[in-house]
Amino acid sequence: MVPPVTPVDPFDLVVFGATGDLSQRKLLPALYYRCAARQLPAEARILAVARRKLSDSDFRTVARKAIEKHVPPDDRPEPALAHFLSRIHYFAAPANDDAGWPELKSVLAEHPERIRVFYLATDPELFGPFCEKIAAHGLVTEQSRVVVEKPIGRNLKSAREVNDEIGRIFPESRIYRIDHYLGKETVQNLMAMRFGNILFEPLWNSAHIDHVQVTVAETLGVEERAEYYDTAGALRDMVQNHMLQLLCLTAMEPPTSLDADSVRDEKLKVLKSLVPITAENAADRTVRGQYRAGASPDGRVPGYSDELGRESHTETFVALRAQIANWRWAHVPFFLRTGKRLPERVSEIVVAFRHIPHSVFDGNAGHIVPNRLVVRLQPNESVKLWLMIKDPGQGGMRLQSRALNMSFAEAFGGRNPDAYERLLMDVVRGNQTLFMRRDEVEAACRGIYPALEAWGAEDEPPKPYTAGTWGPAAAIALIERAGRTWHEDEE
Ligand code: BG6
């Protein structure tokens, strides 16, 4: 079934950093798909901005290459691609110079009433300077909004400074901080499952849930992103944002509605309830690792420092035990782990229920395995509910653990739209539900960044792990010390 498409209102989207990696890999393909689905009204314009002097036609060639690389051939018939490219116009306008800005201004001034989106797909250090230039050239209207990517700041102090810089020009109601995990179909399904069914909510608490695991594993290394990555590391790149957002959606109280502030208020409460990592508890609650040369599904791969070209203490793997100090989650550990160059690409949330309080079965029934709900975010999006059932046939009451398995591809078929497609259209619609509010970002920094100080104080290099393995052995020890094991899919 083709999902219904509701066209958005006419808009001008200005993409700063248009020749960069994010724009090429994510934004242009996402806009292409929305255009091909006829969601963009005829008047909508895409104004690409970068430093280099290029003509419209030069930039369209760059954009064509990006789309040919990232969109499969069957999805890009030439007329659709040519039509999309014809809607893009290019401007050379840097953050530190006024050249090019008057041209951009005069094109925008043709439709002063229109929704205006400024997408800062640039180095975060340029968020402030670009916002200032946008304001100085009089481009901010009542209908303007700004979109920024992570990482926002390197620590709480710098996150506040970046937020202040953006906030001097745009009110919070018009700032869209992207965490692309929130736009993923299965991440939204977490809310659908929790709040669209009566089954789970009565059990969703420490009385019935033993622990929760969140894994985001990647097989890729850092490759050509090494320079950026070395300034971030896994904690800033993945944990402070994507992983904590997954934790929030799993742990938050039901919001009164799906409006932006109701949802974000509930997520904020979770972030504020995180028991902070401190110098005293970091060794027990966190593990950081860095990959060495080894094997990936694509063959032999170099280690992190070889890719970077120098030694570094930046972590490419983090495992941690988070604790949420509130009534619902008292004493329920949340185990998070993420890393580059792990054996498989898999993101999933595992909700592990408690043991049954009393067994009516005799010893021949076998071991009763506690129920688990496994939400697979990617790849092969699915929801599995592990249940005990009777082994069919003779031989008395023998039990086995089997999964009720709903694969999204089998149930719904079709293409799973990329998160950026939804998020870009939400910006145009003015819907902030799937974007992070300032206080959320700062609470996430407060909850998690003390780990950086604790690690810095230890001044030990991250623990090495061989590419193609599940991280340092200490990550296994971390969960085993708490009497649990990392989930392994048995089917
Ligand atoms: C990005 C990180 O935000 O998310 C990358 O900067 C990471 O390092 C990526 O690879 C993972 O996203 P996805 O959608 O491929 O799971």
GROMACS .gro file of C-alpha atoms in nm, residues 34 37 40 51 66 73-74 98 149 162 188 245 288 303 306 308 335 354 370 373 388 397 419:
model
   23
   34ARG     CA    1   0.979   1.385  -0.102
   37ALA     CA    2   0.639   1.157  -0.387
   40LEU     CA    3   0.681   1.946  -0.226
   51ARG     CA    4   3.176   2.858   0.016
   66ALA     CA    5   2.502   1.246  -0.471
   73PRO     CA    6   1.837   0.337  -0.986
   74ASP     CA    7   1.478   0.207  -0.979
   98ASP     CA    8   2.932   3.932   0.332
  149GLU     CA    9   2.270   1.910   1.391
  162VAL     CA   10   2.602   2.737   2.129
  188GLN     CA   11   0.838   0.610   1.653
  245GLN     CA   12   1.679   0.952   2.325
  288ARG     CA   13   3.531   0.271   2.682
  303GLY     CA   14   4.274   0.010   1.350
  306ASP     CA   15   4.589   0.387   1.156
  308LEU     CA   16   4.345   0.865   1.195
  335PHE     CA   17   2.260  -0.114   2.987
  354ARG     CA   18   1.130  -1.059   3.546
  370PRO     CA   19   1.176  -1.476   3.131
  373LEU     CA   20   1.040  -0.772   2.412
  388MET     CA   21   0.721  -1.964   2.687
  397MET     CA   22   0.454  -3.062   2.948
  419ALA     CA   23   1.449   0.964   0.898
   0.00000   0.00000   0.00000
